[in-house]
């Protein structure tokens, strides 16, 4: 009898909680309507006009190895001189693609998502990224470049994990956590050489068996140093092939 009473009270409380949170969202939407992250127009988190005007990467013009937006015929990033700047002979990952070329609008979108905490943009970014995954790409799971501990504490969420979860949901492949959070400085304020030094040995795989082929997700491909370091860690831990996918490409 007492147990039934507690269960009933629990269900009532859950129902009330759902109603209040729905009412709370409705009130918040009335007082502070959702606005476009780029043009501030009320409606969606990214309006249709702004979404269309973003610098979408044309898959046929991009490098199919590293995802450089205009590298299909001759890639500015897949050559010995560019790779030497990363202290590499070759990319550790098998392939990479990005959805957008990094420009003012793309950069603002990433900042609103990461630094202003507009987490609903993860869904928008993931939708653009999924279109860049060619049917020939094969992978058994999706993972992400984890945020540093300091960044996750400051933002309250792991930005790449949110995007990876939405990518995983869209293509129906499991999203798994494979890499430990690095104790490094924020990469955004560092030069190319500093990025490499900052990342040297920064990632290591978590315990547990890794799938043979994995899709590694991050928000921005800047020099490629982060994706290289994360790919190294996955390959060292037993993964056979890493493919990379980012929202933006510098
Ligand atoms: Zn807009
Ligand atoms: Zn390339």
Short mmCIF file of C-alpha atoms and ligand atoms in Angstrom, two decimals:
data_model
loop_
_atom_site.label_atom_id
_atom_site.label_comp_id
_atom_site.label_asym_id
_atom_site.label_seq_id
_atom_site.Cartn_x
_atom_site.Cartn_y
_atom_site.Cartn_z
CA UNK A 1 0.00 0.00 0.00
CA UNK A 2 2.77 2.39 1.05
CA UNK A 3 4.83 1.37 -2.01
CA UNK A 4 1.82 2.02 -4.32
CA UNK A 5 1.36 5.44 -2.71
CA UNK A 6 5.03 6.32 -3.25
CA UNK A 7 4.85 5.16 -6.87
CA UNK A 8 1.73 7.29 -7.48
CA UNK A 9 3.41 10.32 -5.88
CA UNK A 10 6.51 9.70 -8.00
CA UNK A 11 4.48 9.53 -11.22
CA UNK A 12 2.53 12.68 -10.26
CA UNK A 13 5.76 14.52 -9.50
CA UNK A 14 7.29 13.45 -12.85
CA UNK A 15 4.17 14.55 -14.72
CA UNK A 16 4.16 17.92 -12.92
CA UNK A 17 7.85 18.33 -13.66
CA UNK A 18 7.25 17.70 -17.37
CA UNK A 19 4.32 20.17 -17.46
CA UNK A 20 6.34 22.84 -15.63
CA UNK A 21 9.38 22.40 -17.85
CA UNK A 22 7.16 22.60 -20.97
CA UNK A 23 5.44 25.71 -19.56
CA UNK A 24 8.88 27.13 -18.69
CA UNK A 25 10.07 26.63 -22.26
CA UNK A 26 6.90 28.26 -23.61
CA UNK A 27 7.35 31.28 -21.30
CA UNK A 28 11.05 31.55 -22.21
CA UNK A 29 10.17 31.37 -25.93
CA UNK A 30 7.63 34.19 -25.46
CA UNK A 31 9.97 36.42 -23.46
CA UNK A 32 13.18 35.61 -25.34
CA UNK A 33 12.18 34.16 -28.72
CA UNK A 34 14.68 31.97 -30.56
CA UNK A 35 16.71 34.15 -32.89
CA UNK A 36 19.03 33.37 -35.78
CA UNK A 37 22.61 33.12 -34.52
CA UNK A 38 23.81 35.18 -37.48
CA UNK A 39 21.15 37.81 -38.41
CA UNK A 40 19.15 37.90 -35.15
CA UNK A 41 15.83 37.33 -36.95
CA UNK A 42 13.25 35.68 -34.63
CA UNK A 43 12.29 32.12 -35.61
CA UNK A 44 15.00 29.52 -35.90
CA UNK A 45 18.42 29.16 -34.35
CA UNK A 46 19.79 29.57 -37.90
CA UNK A 47 17.36 31.09 -40.41
CA UNK A 48 17.00 29.62 -43.90
CA UNK A 49 18.54 32.63 -45.62
CA UNK A 50 21.68 32.54 -43.45
CA UNK A 51 21.94 28.74 -43.76
CA UNK A 52 21.91 29.08 -47.57
CA UNK A 53 24.52 31.85 -47.56
CA UNK A 54 27.11 29.86 -45.57
CA UNK A 55 30.31 28.81 -47.38
CA UNK A 56 29.28 25.18 -48.03
CA UNK A 57 32.13 23.00 -49.26
CA UNK A 58 31.49 21.46 -52.68
CA UNK A 59 32.41 17.78 -52.26
CA UNK A 60 33.53 17.53 -55.89
CA UNK A 61 35.95 20.44 -55.57
CA UNK A 62 37.38 19.40 -52.20
CA UNK A 63 40.42 17.21 -51.55
CA UNK A 64 39.09 13.72 -50.82
CA UNK A 65 42.07 12.98 -48.59
CA UNK A 66 42.14 15.95 -46.20
CA UNK A 67 38.94 17.84 -47.07
CA UNK A 68 40.61 21.10 -48.15
CA UNK A 69 37.72 22.98 -49.86
CA UNK A 70 39.42 23.54 -53.26
CA UNK A 71 41.99 20.75 -53.21
CA UNK A 72 40.42 18.22 -55.55
CA UNK A 73 42.98 18.63 -58.36
CA UNK A 74 45.92 20.00 -56.40
CA UNK A 75 45.69 20.16 -52.64
CA UNK A 76 47.41 22.95 -50.72
CA UNK A 77 47.53 20.83 -47.55
CA UNK A 78 48.47 17.37 -48.88
CA UNK A 79 52.02 18.16 -49.96
CA UNK A 80 55.40 17.57 -48.29
CA UNK A 81 55.96 21.27 -47.46
CA UNK A 82 52.59 21.73 -45.76
CA UNK A 83 52.86 18.40 -43.95
CA UNK A 84 56.37 19.20 -42.74
CA UNK A 85 54.93 22.20 -40.89
CA UNK A 86 52.96 19.64 -38.88
CA UNK A 87 56.12 17.54 -38.46
CA UNK A 88 54.51 14.78 -40.59
CA UNK A 89 55.19 12.84 -43.78
CA UNK A 90 51.52 12.01 -44.23
CA UNK A 91 48.16 12.38 -42.51
CA UNK A 92 47.54 9.65 -39.93
CA UNK A 93 43.85 9.53 -40.88
CA UNK A 94 42.65 7.84 -44.06
CA UNK A 95 40.35 10.68 -45.14
CA UNK A 96 38.74 13.86 -43.91
CA UNK A 97 35.84 16.09 -44.96
CA UNK A 98 34.45 19.39 -43.71
CA UNK A 99 31.04 20.92 -44.29
CA UNK A 100 31.98 24.63 -44.48
CA UNK A 101 34.96 26.75 -45.37
CA UNK A 102 35.87 28.81 -42.32
CA UNK A 103 34.92 32.46 -42.82
CA UNK A 104 33.43 35.26 -40.75
CA UNK A 105 29.90 33.76 -40.65
CA UNK A 106 31.06 30.18 -39.98
CA UNK A 107 33.39 31.45 -37.25
CA UNK A 108 30.56 33.40 -35.62
CA UNK A 109 28.32 30.33 -35.72
CA UNK A 110 31.00 28.25 -33.98
CA UNK A 111 31.52 30.96 -31.34
CA UNK A 112 27.78 31.27 -30.62
CA UNK A 113 27.64 27.48 -30.26
CA UNK A 114 30.74 27.06 -28.11
CA UNK A 115 31.15 30.27 -26.17
CA UNK A 116 27.56 31.50 -25.90
CA UNK A 117 26.24 28.02 -25.23
CA UNK A 118 23.64 27.82 -28.04
CA UNK A 119 23.65 24.03 -27.98
CA UNK A 120 20.81 23.71 -30.49
CA UNK A 121 23.30 24.66 -33.21
CA UNK A 122 24.90 21.21 -32.82
CA UNK A 123 21.95 19.76 -34.72
CA UNK A 124 22.31 22.28 -37.55
CA UNK A 125 26.05 21.70 -37.80
CA UNK A 126 25.68 17.91 -37.75
CA UNK A 127 23.08 18.03 -40.54
CA UNK A 128 25.54 19.91 -42.78
CA UNK A 129 28.37 17.51 -41.88
CA UNK A 130 26.43 14.32 -42.60
CA UNK A 131 26.06 15.41 -46.24
CA UNK A 132 29.86 15.26 -46.62
CA UNK A 133 30.13 11.59 -45.61
CA UNK A 134 30.52 9.72 -48.91
CA UNK A 135 28.75 6.35 -49.28
CA UNK A 136 32.17 4.71 -49.72
CA UNK A 137 33.25 5.70 -46.19
CA UNK A 138 33.05 2.73 -43.86
CA UNK A 139 33.18 2.94 -40.07
CA UNK A 140 31.77 0.99 -37.15
CA UNK A 141 31.40 3.82 -34.64
CA UNK A 142 31.60 7.58 -34.29
CA UNK A 143 33.76 9.34 -31.75
CA UNK A 144 34.87 12.91 -31.06
CA UNK A 145 37.86 15.00 -30.08
CA UNK A 146 37.16 15.66 -26.40
CA UNK A 147 37.28 19.20 -25.03
CA UNK A 148 39.95 20.02 -22.48
CA UNK A 149 38.81 19.65 -18.87
CA UNK A 150 39.03 23.43 -18.39
CA UNK A 151 36.91 24.11 -21.50
CA UNK A 152 34.27 21.59 -20.51
CA UNK A 153 34.06 23.02 -17.00
CA UNK A 154 33.81 26.57 -18.33
CA UNK A 155 31.15 25.79 -20.96
CA UNK A 156 29.31 23.08 -19.11
CA UNK A 157 29.24 20.82 -22.18
CA UNK A 158 31.62 19.09 -24.56
CA UNK A 159 30.97 20.77 -27.91
CA UNK A 160 32.35 18.06 -30.21
CA UNK A 161 30.49 15.36 -28.29
CA UNK A 162 27.17 17.15 -28.91
CA UNK A 163 27.88 17.36 -32.65
CA UNK A 164 29.08 13.73 -32.80
CA UNK A 165 25.89 12.52 -31.09
CA UNK A 166 23.75 14.30 -33.67
CA UNK A 167 25.88 12.94 -36.54
CA UNK A 168 25.55 9.45 -35.04
CA UNK A 169 21.77 9.77 -34.68
CA UNK A 170 21.45 10.96 -38.30
CA UNK A 171 23.34 8.01 -39.77
CA UNK A 172 22.34 5.47 -37.13
CA UNK A 173 25.82 4.45 -35.98
CA UNK A 174 26.74 4.39 -32.28
CA UNK A 175 28.62 7.35 -30.78
CA UNK A 176 31.27 6.26 -28.30
CA UNK A 177 33.71 8.08 -26.02
CA UNK A 178 37.21 6.86 -26.83
CA UNK A 179 39.68 9.58 -25.88
CA UNK A 180 40.61 11.01 -22.49
CA UNK A 181 40.29 14.76 -22.08
CA UNK A 182 43.65 16.43 -22.66
CA UNK A 183 45.23 18.83 -20.19
CA UNK A 184 46.33 21.35 -22.81
CA UNK A 185 45.86 25.07 -23.44
CA UNK A 186 43.07 26.39 -25.67
CA UNK A 187 44.37 25.81 -29.20
CA UNK A 188 42.62 28.86 -30.65
CA UNK A 189 45.18 31.40 -29.43
CA UNK A 190 48.25 29.41 -30.50
CA UNK A 191 50.37 29.53 -33.66
CA UNK A 192 50.88 26.41 -35.81
CA UNK A 193 54.14 25.39 -34.12
CA UNK A 194 52.70 26.08 -30.65
CA UNK A 195 49.68 23.93 -31.49
CA UNK A 196 51.88 20.96 -32.35
CA UNK A 197 53.93 21.36 -29.14
CA UNK A 198 50.78 21.88 -27.08
CA UNK A 199 49.25 18.68 -28.45
CA UNK A 200 52.31 16.40 -28.43
CA UNK A 201 51.17 13.24 -26.64
CA UNK A 202 48.10 15.04 -25.32
CA UNK A 203 45.53 12.40 -26.25
CA UNK A 204 45.33 8.83 -25.11
CA UNK A 205 42.62 6.28 -25.63
CA UNK A 206 40.33 5.28 -22.77
CA UNK A 207 40.32 1.66 -21.66
CA UNK A 208 38.19 -0.71 -23.69
CA UNK A 209 38.27 -2.29 -27.11
CA UNK A 210 38.17 0.09 -30.03
CA UNK A 211 36.33 -0.66 -33.27
CA UNK A 212 38.46 -1.31 -36.37
CA UNK A 213 37.17 1.70 -38.28
CA UNK A 214 36.08 4.89 -36.61
CA UNK A 215 34.76 8.31 -37.63
CA UNK A 216 36.38 11.09 -35.60
CA UNK A 217 34.33 14.31 -35.26
CA UNK A 218 35.50 17.81 -34.33
CA UNK A 219 34.15 21.33 -34.85
CA UNK A 220 36.97 23.04 -36.78
CA UNK A 221 39.95 21.77 -38.79
CA UNK A 222 42.48 24.60 -38.34
CA UNK A 223 45.98 23.24 -39.01
CA UNK A 224 44.99 19.58 -38.65
CA UNK A 225 47.28 19.22 -35.60
CA UNK A 226 44.42 18.28 -33.24
CA UNK A 227 42.92 15.68 -35.59
CA UNK A 228 46.41 14.25 -36.20
CA UNK A 229 47.14 13.92 -32.47
CA UNK A 230 43.72 12.36 -31.77
CA UNK A 231 44.05 9.98 -34.77
CA UNK A 232 47.54 8.94 -33.55
CA UNK A 233 46.08 8.00 -30.15
CA UNK A 234 43.24 5.96 -31.71
CA UNK A 235 45.59 4.13 -34.09
CA UNK A 236 48.10 3.45 -31.28
CA UNK A 237 45.28 1.93 -29.21
CA UNK A 238 44.33 -0.61 -31.89
CA UNK A 239 42.01 1.20 -34.27
CA UNK A 240 42.87 0.27 -37.88
CA UNK A 241 41.44 3.23 -39.76
CA UNK A 242 40.34 6.73 -38.80
CA UNK A 243 38.16 8.97 -40.96
CA UNK A 244 37.65 12.58 -39.87
CA UNK A 245 34.69 14.93 -40.18
CA UNK A 246 34.53 18.56 -39.10
CA UNK A 247 32.02 21.35 -39.41
CA UNK A 248 34.46 23.99 -40.64
CA UNK A 249 37.80 24.00 -42.44
CA UNK A 250 40.25 26.89 -42.18
ZN1 LIG B 1 19.70 34.55 -40.23
ZN1 LIG B 2 44.34 17.43 -49.16
#
